[in-house]
PDB file of C-alpha atoms in Angstrom:
ATOM      1  CA  UNK A   1       0.000   0.000   0.000  1.00 42.00           C
ATOM      2  CA  UNK A   2       1.501   3.342  -1.004  1.00 38.00           C
ATOM      3  CA  UNK A   3       2.035   6.092   1.556  1.00 41.00           C
ATOM      4  CA  UNK A   4      -0.817   8.313   0.312  1.00 42.00           C
ATOM      5  CA  UNK A   5      -3.305   5.459   0.550  1.00 39.00           C
ATOM      6  CA  UNK A   6      -2.013   4.458   3.979  1.00 40.00           C
ATOM      7  CA  UNK A   7      -2.522   8.047   5.142  1.00 45.00           C
ATOM      8  CA  UNK A   8      -6.066   8.099   3.774  1.00 47.00           C
ATOM      9  CA  UNK A   9      -6.925   4.785   5.404  1.00 48.00           C
ATOM     10  CA  UNK A  10      -5.367   5.997   8.652  1.00 50.00           C
ATOM     11  CA  UNK A  11      -7.468   9.174   8.603  1.00 53.00           C
ATOM     12  CA  UNK A  12     -10.606   7.122   8.025  1.00 58.00           C
ATOM     13  CA  UNK A  13      -9.696   4.870  10.931  1.00 56.00           C
ATOM     14  CA  UNK A  14      -9.156   7.879  13.164  1.00 56.00           C
ATOM     15  CA  UNK A  15     -12.585   9.236  12.301  1.00 58.00           C
ATOM     16  CA  UNK A  16     -14.256   5.863  12.763  1.00 59.00           C
ATOM     17  CA  UNK A  17     -12.656   5.163  16.113  1.00 56.00           C
ATOM     18  CA  UNK A  18     -13.646   8.592  17.372  1.00 60.00           C
ATOM     19  CA  UNK A  19     -17.190   7.522  16.467  1.00 51.00           C
ATOM     20  CA  UNK A  20     -17.593   9.798  13.446  1.00 48.00           C
ATOM     21  CA  UNK A  21     -17.934  12.602  15.906  1.00 46.00           C
ATOM     22  CA  UNK A  22     -14.836  14.666  15.361  1.00 41.00           C
ATOM     23  CA  UNK A  23     -16.004  17.979  14.005  1.00 42.00           C
ATOM     24  CA  UNK A  24     -15.260  20.676  16.539  1.00 42.00           C
ATOM     25  CA  UNK A  25     -15.144  24.387  16.084  1.00 38.00           C
ATOM     26  CA  UNK A  26     -12.320  25.503  18.321  1.00 37.00           C
ATOM     27  CA  UNK A  27      -9.664  22.886  18.960  1.00 34.00           C
ATOM     28  CA  UNK A  28      -6.054  22.297  18.099  1.00 34.00           C
ATOM     29  CA  UNK A  29      -4.021  19.087  18.369  1.00 34.00           C
ATOM     30  CA  UNK A  30      -2.165  18.822  21.640  1.00 37.00           C
ATOM     31  CA  UNK A  31       0.515  16.479  22.998  1.00 35.00           C
ATOM     32  CA  UNK A  32      -0.987  13.410  24.624  1.00 36.00           C
ATOM     33  CA  UNK A  33       1.985  11.071  25.092  1.00 34.00           C
ATOM     34  CA  UNK A  34       2.595  11.703  28.782  1.00 36.00           C
ATOM     35  CA  UNK A  35       2.184   8.253  30.323  1.00 41.00           C
ATOM     36  CA  UNK A  36       2.669   4.685  29.205  1.00 37.00           C
ATOM     37  CA  UNK A  37      -0.415   3.005  27.820  1.00 40.00           C
ATOM     38  CA  UNK A  38       0.303  -0.159  29.806  1.00 37.00           C
ATOM     39  CA  UNK A  39      -0.263   0.882  33.440  1.00 37.00           C
ATOM     40  CA  UNK A  40      -3.316  -0.744  35.004  1.00 38.00           C
ATOM     41  CA  UNK A  41      -6.168   1.604  35.845  1.00 40.00           C
ATOM     42  CA  UNK A  42      -7.547  -0.412  38.756  1.00 43.00           C
ATOM     43  CA  UNK A  43      -7.637   2.347  41.362  1.00 43.00           C
ATOM     44  CA  UNK A  44     -10.325   4.916  41.966  1.00 46.00           C
ATOM     45  CA  UNK A  45      -9.797   7.958  39.750  1.00 48.00           C
ATOM     46  CA  UNK A  46      -7.766  10.810  41.136  1.00 46.00           C
ATOM     47  CA  UNK A  47      -9.166  14.278  41.542  1.00 47.00           C
ATOM     48  CA  UNK A  48      -8.319  16.786  38.800  1.00 44.00           C
ATOM     49  CA  UNK A  49      -5.170  18.686  39.664  1.00 45.00           C
ATOM     50  CA  UNK A  50      -6.436  22.000  38.306  1.00 46.00           C
ATOM     51  CA  UNK A  51      -9.618  24.023  38.210  1.00 45.00           C
ATOM     52  CA  UNK A  52     -12.187  22.218  36.004  1.00 51.00           C
ATOM     53  CA  UNK A  53     -11.892  23.431  32.445  1.00 56.00           C
ATOM     54  CA  UNK A  54     -15.232  22.240  31.079  1.00 76.00           C
ATOM     55  CA  UNK A  55     -17.251  24.924  29.326  1.00 83.00           C
ATOM     56  CA  UNK A  56     -19.530  23.531  26.646  1.00 91.00           C
ATOM     57  CA  UNK A  57     -23.113  23.490  25.434  1.00 92.00           C
ATOM     58  CA  UNK A  58     -24.368  20.210  24.047  1.00 92.00           C
ATOM     59  CA  UNK A  59     -26.330  20.305  20.787  1.00 90.00           C
ATOM     60  CA  UNK A  60     -30.114  20.195  21.039  1.00 91.00           C
ATOM     61  CA  UNK A  61     -31.396  16.642  21.211  1.00 93.00           C
ATOM     62  CA  UNK A  62     -28.273  15.171  22.793  1.00 95.00           C
ATOM     63  CA  UNK A  63     -29.343  12.221  24.941  1.00 96.00           C
ATOM     64  CA  UNK A  64     -26.376  12.263  27.316  1.00 96.00           C
ATOM     65  CA  UNK A  65     -26.275  15.919  28.349  1.00 95.00           C
ATOM     66  CA  UNK A  66     -29.376  15.735  30.595  1.00 96.00           C
ATOM     67  CA  UNK A  67     -27.905  12.758  32.442  1.00 97.00           C
ATOM     68  CA  UNK A  68     -24.254  13.592  33.032  1.00 96.00           C
ATOM     69  CA  UNK A  69     -21.872  16.542  33.135  1.00 95.00           C
ATOM     70  CA  UNK A  70     -18.157  16.462  32.345  1.00 95.00           C
ATOM     71  CA  UNK A  71     -16.575  19.013  34.660  1.00 94.00           C
ATOM     72  CA  UNK A  72     -12.993  18.322  33.565  1.00 94.00           C
ATOM     73  CA  UNK A  73     -11.868  18.122  29.936  1.00 93.00           C
ATOM     74  CA  UNK A  74      -8.171  17.496  29.201  1.00 92.00           C
ATOM     75  CA  UNK A  75      -6.349  20.428  27.645  1.00 89.00           C
ATOM     76  CA  UNK A  76      -6.606  20.734  23.879  1.00 89.00           C
ATOM     77  CA  UNK A  77      -9.990  19.016  23.595  1.00 91.00           C
ATOM     78  CA  UNK A  78     -13.420  20.504  22.997  1.00 88.00           C
ATOM     79  CA  UNK A  79     -16.930  19.288  22.328  1.00 91.00           C
ATOM     80  CA  UNK A  80     -17.586  17.844  18.892  1.00 86.00           C
ATOM     81  CA  UNK A  81     -20.664  19.645  17.667  1.00 79.00           C
ATOM     82  CA  UNK A  82     -21.919  16.977  15.262  1.00 74.00           C
ATOM     83  CA  UNK A  83     -21.476  13.864  17.384  1.00 78.00           C
ATOM     84  CA  UNK A  84     -24.143  11.208  17.392  1.00 87.00           C
ATOM     85  CA  UNK A  85     -26.859  12.109  19.867  1.00 91.00           C
ATOM     86  CA  UNK A  86     -26.011   9.165  22.132  1.00 93.00           C
ATOM     87  CA  UNK A  87     -22.684  10.647  23.217  1.00 93.00           C
ATOM     88  CA  UNK A  88     -20.663  13.606  24.387  1.00 94.00           C
ATOM     89  CA  UNK A  89     -17.337  13.603  22.557  1.00 91.00           C
ATOM     90  CA  UNK A  90     -14.425  15.916  23.309  1.00 92.00           C
ATOM     91  CA  UNK A  91     -11.813  15.777  20.561  1.00 89.00           C
ATOM     92  CA  UNK A  92      -8.460  17.272  19.649  1.00 87.00           C
ATOM     93  CA  UNK A  93      -8.895  17.429  15.873  1.00 76.00           C
ATOM     94  CA  UNK A  94     -11.844  17.819  13.553  1.00 67.00           C
ATOM     95  CA  UNK A  95     -12.565  15.738  10.477  1.00 55.00           C
ATOM     96  CA  UNK A  96     -11.031  18.311   8.153  1.00 60.00           C
ATOM     97  CA  UNK A  97      -7.736  18.096  10.049  1.00 66.00           C
ATOM     98  CA  UNK A  98      -7.367  14.317  10.027  1.00 61.00           C
ATOM     99  CA  UNK A  99      -5.699  14.164   6.610  1.00 66.00           C
ATOM    100  CA  UNK A 100      -3.053  16.641   7.740  1.00 73.00           C
ATOM    101  CA  UNK A 101      -2.323  15.570  11.333  1.00 77.00           C
ATOM    102  CA  UNK A 102      -0.483  12.444  12.404  1.00 81.00           C
ATOM    103  CA  UNK A 103      -2.579  11.788  15.493  1.00 83.00           C
ATOM    104  CA  UNK A 104      -5.810  12.693  17.205  1.00 86.00           C
ATOM    105  CA  UNK A 105      -7.426  11.940  20.533  1.00 90.00           C
ATOM    106  CA  UNK A 106     -10.871  11.941  22.050  1.00 91.00           C
ATOM    107  CA  UNK A 107     -12.715  11.546  25.348  1.00 94.00           C
ATOM    108  CA  UNK A 108     -16.225  10.140  24.945  1.00 94.00           C
ATOM    109  CA  UNK A 109     -19.209   9.484  27.227  1.00 96.00           C
ATOM    110  CA  UNK A 110     -21.638   7.232  25.371  1.00 95.00           C
ATOM    111  CA  UNK A 111     -25.091   6.085  26.446  1.00 96.00           C
ATOM    112  CA  UNK A 112     -25.875   2.499  25.451  1.00 94.00           C
ATOM    113  CA  UNK A 113     -29.393   1.324  24.718  1.00 90.00           C
ATOM    114  CA  UNK A 114     -28.684  -2.217  25.814  1.00 89.00           C
ATOM    115  CA  UNK A 115     -26.689  -3.944  28.571  1.00 88.00           C
ATOM    116  CA  UNK A 116     -23.016  -3.717  27.628  1.00 93.00           C
ATOM    117  CA  UNK A 117     -19.962  -5.385  29.130  1.00 95.00           C
ATOM    118  CA  UNK A 118     -16.285  -4.534  28.964  1.00 97.00           C
ATOM    119  CA  UNK A 119     -15.786  -7.488  26.626  1.00 96.00           C
ATOM    120  CA  UNK A 120     -18.476  -6.125  24.289  1.00 96.00           C
ATOM    121  CA  UNK A 121     -16.693  -2.767  24.098  1.00 95.00           C
ATOM    122  CA  UNK A 122     -13.278  -4.344  23.549  1.00 95.00           C
ATOM    123  CA  UNK A 123     -14.567  -6.430  20.643  1.00 94.00           C
ATOM    124  CA  UNK A 124     -16.326  -3.452  19.041  1.00 91.00           C
ATOM    125  CA  UNK A 125     -13.467  -0.961  19.445  1.00 89.00           C
ATOM    126  CA  UNK A 126     -10.838  -3.439  18.246  1.00 89.00           C
ATOM    127  CA  UNK A 127     -12.895  -4.175  15.138  1.00 88.00           C
ATOM    128  CA  UNK A 128     -13.147  -0.459  14.279  1.00 82.00           C
ATOM    129  CA  UNK A 129      -9.462  -0.308  13.367  1.00 81.00           C
ATOM    130  CA  UNK A 130      -8.946  -4.042  12.686  1.00 86.00           C
ATOM    131  CA  UNK A 131      -7.035  -4.729  15.890  1.00 90.00           C
ATOM    132  CA  UNK A 132      -6.538  -8.019  17.679  1.00 92.00           C
ATOM    133  CA  UNK A 133      -8.838  -7.821  20.738  1.00 94.00           C
ATOM    134  CA  UNK A 134      -6.266  -9.756  22.759  1.00 95.00           C
ATOM    135  CA  UNK A 135      -4.334  -6.466  22.884  1.00 95.00           C
ATOM    136  CA  UNK A 136      -6.917  -5.238  25.407  1.00 96.00           C
ATOM    137  CA  UNK A 137      -7.231  -6.282  29.048  1.00 96.00           C
ATOM    138  CA  UNK A 138      -9.562  -5.769  31.966  1.00 97.00           C
ATOM    139  CA  UNK A 139      -8.120  -3.215  34.374  1.00 96.00           C
ATOM    140  CA  UNK A 140     -10.124  -3.695  37.553  1.00 95.00           C
ATOM    141  CA  UNK A 141     -12.839  -1.596  39.136  1.00 96.00           C
ATOM    142  CA  UNK A 142     -13.262   2.160  38.937  1.00 96.00           C
ATOM    143  CA  UNK A 143     -15.592   4.556  40.769  1.00 96.00           C
ATOM    144  CA  UNK A 144     -17.432   7.264  38.837  1.00 96.00           C
ATOM    145  CA  UNK A 145     -19.381   9.704  41.015  1.00 96.00           C
ATOM    146  CA  UNK A 146     -20.275   6.947  43.451  1.00 96.00           C
ATOM    147  CA  UNK A 147     -21.046   4.259  40.874  1.00 97.00           C
ATOM    148  CA  UNK A 148     -18.679   1.325  40.565  1.00 96.00           C
ATOM    149  CA  UNK A 149     -17.777   0.237  37.055  1.00 96.00           C
ATOM    150  CA  UNK A 150     -15.266  -1.941  35.257  1.00 97.00           C
ATOM    151  CA  UNK A 151     -12.224  -0.546  33.482  1.00 97.00           C
ATOM    152  CA  UNK A 152     -10.217  -1.768  30.499  1.00 97.00           C
ATOM    153  CA  UNK A 153      -7.179  -0.681  28.519  1.00 96.00           C
ATOM    154  CA  UNK A 154      -5.146  -1.672  25.512  1.00 96.00           C
ATOM    155  CA  UNK A 155      -4.512  -1.001  21.865  1.00 94.00           C
ATOM    156  CA  UNK A 156      -2.364  -2.050  18.966  1.00 93.00           C
ATOM    157  CA  UNK A 157      -1.786  -1.522  15.252  1.00 91.00           C
ATOM    158  CA  UNK A 158      -3.940  -2.378  12.255  1.00 87.00           C
ATOM    159  CA  UNK A 159      -2.536  -5.097   9.978  1.00 89.00           C
ATOM    160  CA  UNK A 160      -1.731  -2.629   7.192  1.00 86.00           C
ATOM    161  CA  UNK A 161       0.018  -0.201   9.544  1.00 85.00           C
ATOM    162  CA  UNK A 162      -2.381   2.628   8.752  1.00 81.00           C
ATOM    163  CA  UNK A 163      -3.730   3.110  12.284  1.00 83.00           C
ATOM    164  CA  UNK A 164      -2.308   2.702  15.778  1.00 90.00           C
ATOM    165  CA  UNK A 165      -4.564   2.931  18.841  1.00 91.00           C
ATOM    166  CA  UNK A 166      -4.135   3.310  22.589  1.00 94.00           C
ATOM    167  CA  UNK A 167      -7.319   3.291  24.643  1.00 95.00           C
ATOM    168  CA  UNK A 168      -8.549   3.389  28.224  1.00 96.00           C
ATOM    169  CA  UNK A 169     -12.172   2.951  29.111  1.00 97.00           C
ATOM    170  CA  UNK A 170     -14.819   2.070  31.647  1.00 97.00           C
ATOM    171  CA  UNK A 171     -18.328   0.647  31.601  1.00 98.00           C
ATOM    172  CA  UNK A 172     -20.654   1.846  34.348  1.00 97.00           C
ATOM    173  CA  UNK A 173     -24.377   1.672  35.099  1.00 97.00           C
ATOM    174  CA  UNK A 174     -26.320   4.528  36.691  1.00 97.00           C
ATOM    175  CA  UNK A 175     -30.066   4.474  37.352  1.00 96.00           C
ATOM    176  CA  UNK A 176     -30.415   1.426  35.146  1.00 95.00           C
ATOM    177  CA  UNK A 177     -28.629   2.999  32.159  1.00 96.00           C
ATOM    178  CA  UNK A 178     -25.252   1.846  30.871  1.00 97.00           C
ATOM    179  CA  UNK A 179     -22.525   4.299  29.903  1.00 97.00           C
ATOM    180  CA  UNK A 180     -19.253   3.594  28.093  1.00 97.00           C
ATOM    181  CA  UNK A 181     -16.566   6.160  28.862  1.00 97.00           C
ATOM    182  CA  UNK A 182     -13.422   6.064  26.769  1.00 96.00           C
ATOM    183  CA  UNK A 183     -10.222   7.921  26.021  1.00 95.00           C
ATOM    184  CA  UNK A 184      -8.473   7.131  22.744  1.00 93.00           C
ATOM    185  CA  UNK A 185      -5.318   8.280  21.022  1.00 91.00           C
ATOM    186  CA  UNK A 186      -4.828   7.262  17.397  1.00 87.00           C
ATOM    187  CA  UNK A 187      -1.770   7.763  15.244  1.00 87.00           C
ATOM    188  CA  UNK A 188      -1.077   7.086  11.576  1.00 85.00           C
ATOM    189  CA  UNK A 189       2.652   6.526  12.108  1.00 87.00           C
ATOM    190  CA  UNK A 190       3.475   4.842  15.425  1.00 90.00           C
ATOM    191  CA  UNK A 191       1.989   3.434  18.610  1.00 91.00           C
ATOM    192  CA  UNK A 192       0.878   6.425  20.733  1.00 90.00           C
ATOM    193  CA  UNK A 193       0.790   6.752  24.498  1.00 90.00           C
ATOM    194  CA  UNK A 194      -2.288   7.746  26.453  1.00 92.00           C
ATOM    195  CA  UNK A 195      -2.163   9.696  29.696  1.00 91.00           C
ATOM    196  CA  UNK A 196      -3.541   7.667  32.590  1.00 92.00           C
ATOM    197  CA  UNK A 197      -3.622  10.865  34.642  1.00 93.00           C
ATOM    198  CA  UNK A 198      -5.805  12.696  32.113  1.00 94.00           C
ATOM    199  CA  UNK A 199      -8.184   9.757  31.852  1.00 95.00           C
ATOM    200  CA  UNK A 200      -8.507   9.428  35.624  1.00 95.00           C
ATOM    201  CA  UNK A 201      -9.108  13.168  35.928  1.00 94.00           C
ATOM    202  CA  UNK A 202     -11.761  12.973  33.202  1.00 96.00           C
ATOM    203  CA  UNK A 203     -13.495  10.157  35.139  1.00 96.00           C
ATOM    204  CA  UNK A 204     -13.225  12.070  38.410  1.00 95.00           C
ATOM    205  CA  UNK A 205     -14.861  15.079  36.777  1.00 95.00           C
ATOM    206  CA  UNK A 206     -17.960  13.176  35.663  1.00 96.00           C
ATOM    207  CA  UNK A 207     -21.091  14.097  37.643  1.00 95.00           C
ATOM    208  CA  UNK A 208     -24.481  12.430  37.316  1.00 96.00           C
ATOM    209  CA  UNK A 209     -27.214  15.037  36.939  1.00 94.00           C
ATOM    210  CA  UNK A 210     -30.384  12.933  36.765  1.00 84.00           C
TER     211      UNK A 210
END
């Protein structure tokens, strides 16, 4: 596969793995490789180390906004304004940028309409960029605003080398509704690292509002 086609396939994989939700009006790519992507996330999330930075207005009809508030958004990310209505997605690059940037990242809170397990999410996310699901592992329990959920982490590279993913996530149920909360970093050139600290702070900043 020639380099131009690899880049195009990589950009498509980035968009797909960020759930086709990466159009944002005021973001710029920011460094994300601050921690190894292999440290287990089996402890309760830490408190954010700075004043919460969240300042966003969800689009009309968003299903998640009435149920949960993200009070901490990692630097360089902002709300994607055309995300699917079942999620809040905070991204570092919009769709128009993906052809010209090497990497992009996103933090997503997604409402599921059916019971969902960590294994379900691993299989789905791995398939998005053609990864081997054995590259993901369970990472213990995590507490999100008083609700206990299950965490996972992992990543890998697509067989054609066009996309490389590092991901941390959690599945949690609140008032009978299941939420999948993820942080992803995707690169078109090499395996990226994902900040455990930023993900834990994002989890710690989640507040149930219903």
